[in-house]
Short mmCIF file of N, CA and C in Angstrom, two decimals:
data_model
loop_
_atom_site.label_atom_id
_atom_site.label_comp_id
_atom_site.label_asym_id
_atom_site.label_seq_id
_atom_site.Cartn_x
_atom_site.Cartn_y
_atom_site.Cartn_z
N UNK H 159 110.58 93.32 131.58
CA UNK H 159 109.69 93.67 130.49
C UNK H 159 110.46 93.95 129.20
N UNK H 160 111.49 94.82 129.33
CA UNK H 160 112.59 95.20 128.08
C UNK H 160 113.04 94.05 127.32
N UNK H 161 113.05 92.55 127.92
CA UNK H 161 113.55 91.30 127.72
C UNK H 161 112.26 90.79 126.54
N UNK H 162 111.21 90.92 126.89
CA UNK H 162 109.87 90.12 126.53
C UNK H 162 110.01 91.07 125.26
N UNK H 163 110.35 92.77 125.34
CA UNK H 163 109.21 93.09 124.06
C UNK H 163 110.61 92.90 123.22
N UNK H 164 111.85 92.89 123.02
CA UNK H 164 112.89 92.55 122.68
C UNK H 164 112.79 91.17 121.72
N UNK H 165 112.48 90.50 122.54
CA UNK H 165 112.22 89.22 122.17
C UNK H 165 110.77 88.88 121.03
N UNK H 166 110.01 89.50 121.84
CA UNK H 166 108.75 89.84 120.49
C UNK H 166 109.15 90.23 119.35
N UNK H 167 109.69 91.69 119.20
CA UNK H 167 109.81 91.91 118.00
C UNK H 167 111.37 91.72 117.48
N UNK H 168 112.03 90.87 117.74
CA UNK H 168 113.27 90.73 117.59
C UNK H 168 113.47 89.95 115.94
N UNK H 169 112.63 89.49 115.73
CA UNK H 169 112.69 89.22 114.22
C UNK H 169 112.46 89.95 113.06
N UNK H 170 111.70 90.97 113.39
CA UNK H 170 111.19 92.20 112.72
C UNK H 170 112.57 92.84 112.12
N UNK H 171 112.49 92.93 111.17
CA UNK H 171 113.92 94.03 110.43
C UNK H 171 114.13 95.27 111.21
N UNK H 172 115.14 95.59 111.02
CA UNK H 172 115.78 97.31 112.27
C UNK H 172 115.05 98.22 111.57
N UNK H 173 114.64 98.21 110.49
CA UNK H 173 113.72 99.58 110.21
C UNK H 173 112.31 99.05 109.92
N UNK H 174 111.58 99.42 110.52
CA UNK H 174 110.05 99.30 110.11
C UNK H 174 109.11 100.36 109.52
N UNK H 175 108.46 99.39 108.54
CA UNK H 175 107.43 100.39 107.70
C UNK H 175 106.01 100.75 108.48
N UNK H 176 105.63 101.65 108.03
CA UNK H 176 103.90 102.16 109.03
C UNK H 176 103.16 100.91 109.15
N UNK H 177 103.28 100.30 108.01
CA UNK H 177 101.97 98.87 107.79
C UNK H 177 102.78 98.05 109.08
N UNK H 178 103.79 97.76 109.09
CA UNK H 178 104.08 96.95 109.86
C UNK H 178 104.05 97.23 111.21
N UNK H 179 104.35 98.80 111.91
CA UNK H 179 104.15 99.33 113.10
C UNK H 179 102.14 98.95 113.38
N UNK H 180 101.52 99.65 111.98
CA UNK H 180 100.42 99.40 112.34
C UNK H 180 99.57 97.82 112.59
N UNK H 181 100.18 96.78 111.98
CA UNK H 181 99.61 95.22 112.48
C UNK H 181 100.56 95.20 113.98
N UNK H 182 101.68 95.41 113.92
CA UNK H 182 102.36 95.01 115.70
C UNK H 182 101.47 95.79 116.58
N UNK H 183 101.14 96.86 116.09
CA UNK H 183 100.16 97.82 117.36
C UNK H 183 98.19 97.25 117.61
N UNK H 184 98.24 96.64 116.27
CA UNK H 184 96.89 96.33 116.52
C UNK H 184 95.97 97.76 115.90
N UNK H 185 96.71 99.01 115.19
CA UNK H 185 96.24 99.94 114.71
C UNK H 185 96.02 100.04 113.14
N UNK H 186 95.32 101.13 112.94
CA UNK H 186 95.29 101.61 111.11
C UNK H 186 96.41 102.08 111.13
N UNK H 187 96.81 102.12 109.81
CA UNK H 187 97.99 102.90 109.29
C UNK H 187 97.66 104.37 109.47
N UNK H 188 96.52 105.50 109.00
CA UNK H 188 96.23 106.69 109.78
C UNK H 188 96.49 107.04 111.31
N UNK H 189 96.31 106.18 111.68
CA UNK H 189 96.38 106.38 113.41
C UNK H 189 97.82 106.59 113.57
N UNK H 190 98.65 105.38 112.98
CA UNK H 190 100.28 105.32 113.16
C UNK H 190 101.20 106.81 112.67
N UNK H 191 100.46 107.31 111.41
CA UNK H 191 101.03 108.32 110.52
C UNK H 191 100.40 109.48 111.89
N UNK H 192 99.37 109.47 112.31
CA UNK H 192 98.96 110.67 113.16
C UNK H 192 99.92 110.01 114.61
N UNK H 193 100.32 109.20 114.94
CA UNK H 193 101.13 109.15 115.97
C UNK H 193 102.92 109.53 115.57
N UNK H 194 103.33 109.39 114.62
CA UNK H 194 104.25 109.92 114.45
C UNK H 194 104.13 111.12 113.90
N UNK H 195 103.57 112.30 113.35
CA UNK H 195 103.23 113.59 113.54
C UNK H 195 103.48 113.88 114.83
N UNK H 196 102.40 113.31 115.99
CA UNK H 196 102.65 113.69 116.69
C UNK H 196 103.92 113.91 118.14
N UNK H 197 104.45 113.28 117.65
CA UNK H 197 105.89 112.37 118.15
C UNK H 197 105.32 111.29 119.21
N UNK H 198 104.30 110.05 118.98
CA UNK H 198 104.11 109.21 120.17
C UNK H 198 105.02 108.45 120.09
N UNK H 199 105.51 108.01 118.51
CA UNK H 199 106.07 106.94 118.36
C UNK H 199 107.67 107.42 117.98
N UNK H 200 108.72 107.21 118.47
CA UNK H 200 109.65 107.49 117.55
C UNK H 200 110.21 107.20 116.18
N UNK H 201 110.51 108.48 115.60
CA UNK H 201 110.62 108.20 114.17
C UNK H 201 111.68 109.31 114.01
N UNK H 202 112.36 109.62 112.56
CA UNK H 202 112.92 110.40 111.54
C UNK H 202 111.91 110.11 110.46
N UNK H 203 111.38 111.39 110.05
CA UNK H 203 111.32 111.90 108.65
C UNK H 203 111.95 112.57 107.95
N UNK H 204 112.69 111.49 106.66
CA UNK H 204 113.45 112.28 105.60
C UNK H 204 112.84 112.52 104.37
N UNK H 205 112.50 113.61 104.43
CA UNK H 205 111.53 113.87 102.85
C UNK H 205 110.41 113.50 103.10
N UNK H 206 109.95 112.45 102.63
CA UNK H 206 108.30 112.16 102.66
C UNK H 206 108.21 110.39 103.17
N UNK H 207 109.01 110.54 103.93
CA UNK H 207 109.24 108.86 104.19
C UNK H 207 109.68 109.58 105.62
N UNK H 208 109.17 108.02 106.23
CA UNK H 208 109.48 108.41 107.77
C UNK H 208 110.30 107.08 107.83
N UNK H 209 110.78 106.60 109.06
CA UNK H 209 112.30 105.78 109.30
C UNK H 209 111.72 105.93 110.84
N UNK H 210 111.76 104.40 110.88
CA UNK H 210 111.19 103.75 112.09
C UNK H 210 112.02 102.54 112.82
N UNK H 211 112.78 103.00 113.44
CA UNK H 211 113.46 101.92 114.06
C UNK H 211 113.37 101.15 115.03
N UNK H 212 113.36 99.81 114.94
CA UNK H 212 112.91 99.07 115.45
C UNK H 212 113.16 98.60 117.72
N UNK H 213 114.53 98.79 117.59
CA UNK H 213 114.74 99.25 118.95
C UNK H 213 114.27 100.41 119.64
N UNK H 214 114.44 101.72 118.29
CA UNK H 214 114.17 102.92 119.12
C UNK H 214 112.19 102.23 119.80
N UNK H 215 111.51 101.58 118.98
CA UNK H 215 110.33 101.29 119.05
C UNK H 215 109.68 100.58 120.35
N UNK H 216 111.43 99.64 120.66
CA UNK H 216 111.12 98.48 121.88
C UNK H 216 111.11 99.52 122.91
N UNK H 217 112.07 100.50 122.92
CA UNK H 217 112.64 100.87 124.13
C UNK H 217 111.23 101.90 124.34
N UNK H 218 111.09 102.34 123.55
CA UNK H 218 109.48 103.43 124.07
C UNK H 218 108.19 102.83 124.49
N UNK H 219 108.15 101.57 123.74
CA UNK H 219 107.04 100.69 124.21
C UNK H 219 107.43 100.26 125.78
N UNK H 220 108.27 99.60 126.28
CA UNK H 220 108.99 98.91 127.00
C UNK H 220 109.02 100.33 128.19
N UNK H 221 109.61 101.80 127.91
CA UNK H 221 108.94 102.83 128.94
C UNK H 221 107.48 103.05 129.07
N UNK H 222 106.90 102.87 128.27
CA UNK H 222 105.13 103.02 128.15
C UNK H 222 104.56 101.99 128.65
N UNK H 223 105.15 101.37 129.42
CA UNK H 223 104.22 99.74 129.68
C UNK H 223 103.68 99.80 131.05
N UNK H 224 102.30 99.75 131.77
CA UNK H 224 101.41 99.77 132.51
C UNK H 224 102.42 98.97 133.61
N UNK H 225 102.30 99.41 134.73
CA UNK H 225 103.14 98.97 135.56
C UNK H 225 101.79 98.70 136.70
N UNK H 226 101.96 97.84 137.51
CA UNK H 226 101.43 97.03 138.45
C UNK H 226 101.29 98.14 139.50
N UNK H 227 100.13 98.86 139.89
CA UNK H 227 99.95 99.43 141.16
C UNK H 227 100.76 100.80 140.62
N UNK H 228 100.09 101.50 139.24
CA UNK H 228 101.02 102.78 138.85
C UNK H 228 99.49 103.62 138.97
N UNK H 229 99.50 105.18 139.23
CA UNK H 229 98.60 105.37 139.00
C UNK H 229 98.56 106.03 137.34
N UNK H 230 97.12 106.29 136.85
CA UNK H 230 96.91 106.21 135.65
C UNK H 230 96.70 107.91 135.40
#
């Protein structure tokens, strides 16, 4: 799985902006800003800008991924 989402977003620049987390997720940009508040997504906020990196992004998606016969 780590291979596939790697490969998905592997063109994507190493730091990503909210707009862009929010079209890869299929979300609003509110939702994304309330997921990093809440720490779903990993991030750094410096000042009033948050810093989104793009591996740290694979590797949390890539632990979060629905596994075959997991319970829910």
């Amino acid at each position: 799985m780590a291979r596939h989402i790697h490969e998905l977003l592997g063109d994507l620049p190493r730091r990503l902006s909210v707009p862009q987390v929010a079209e890869l997720l299929g979300v609003r940009e509110p939702t994304v800003y309330r997921w990093l508040r809440d720490g779903e997504i990993p991030a750094y906020k410096v000042g009033s800008t948050w810093v989104i990196l793009r591996d740290e992004v694979c590797d949390h998606l890539e632990l979060r991924h629905n596994r075959h016969g997991a319970e829910a």
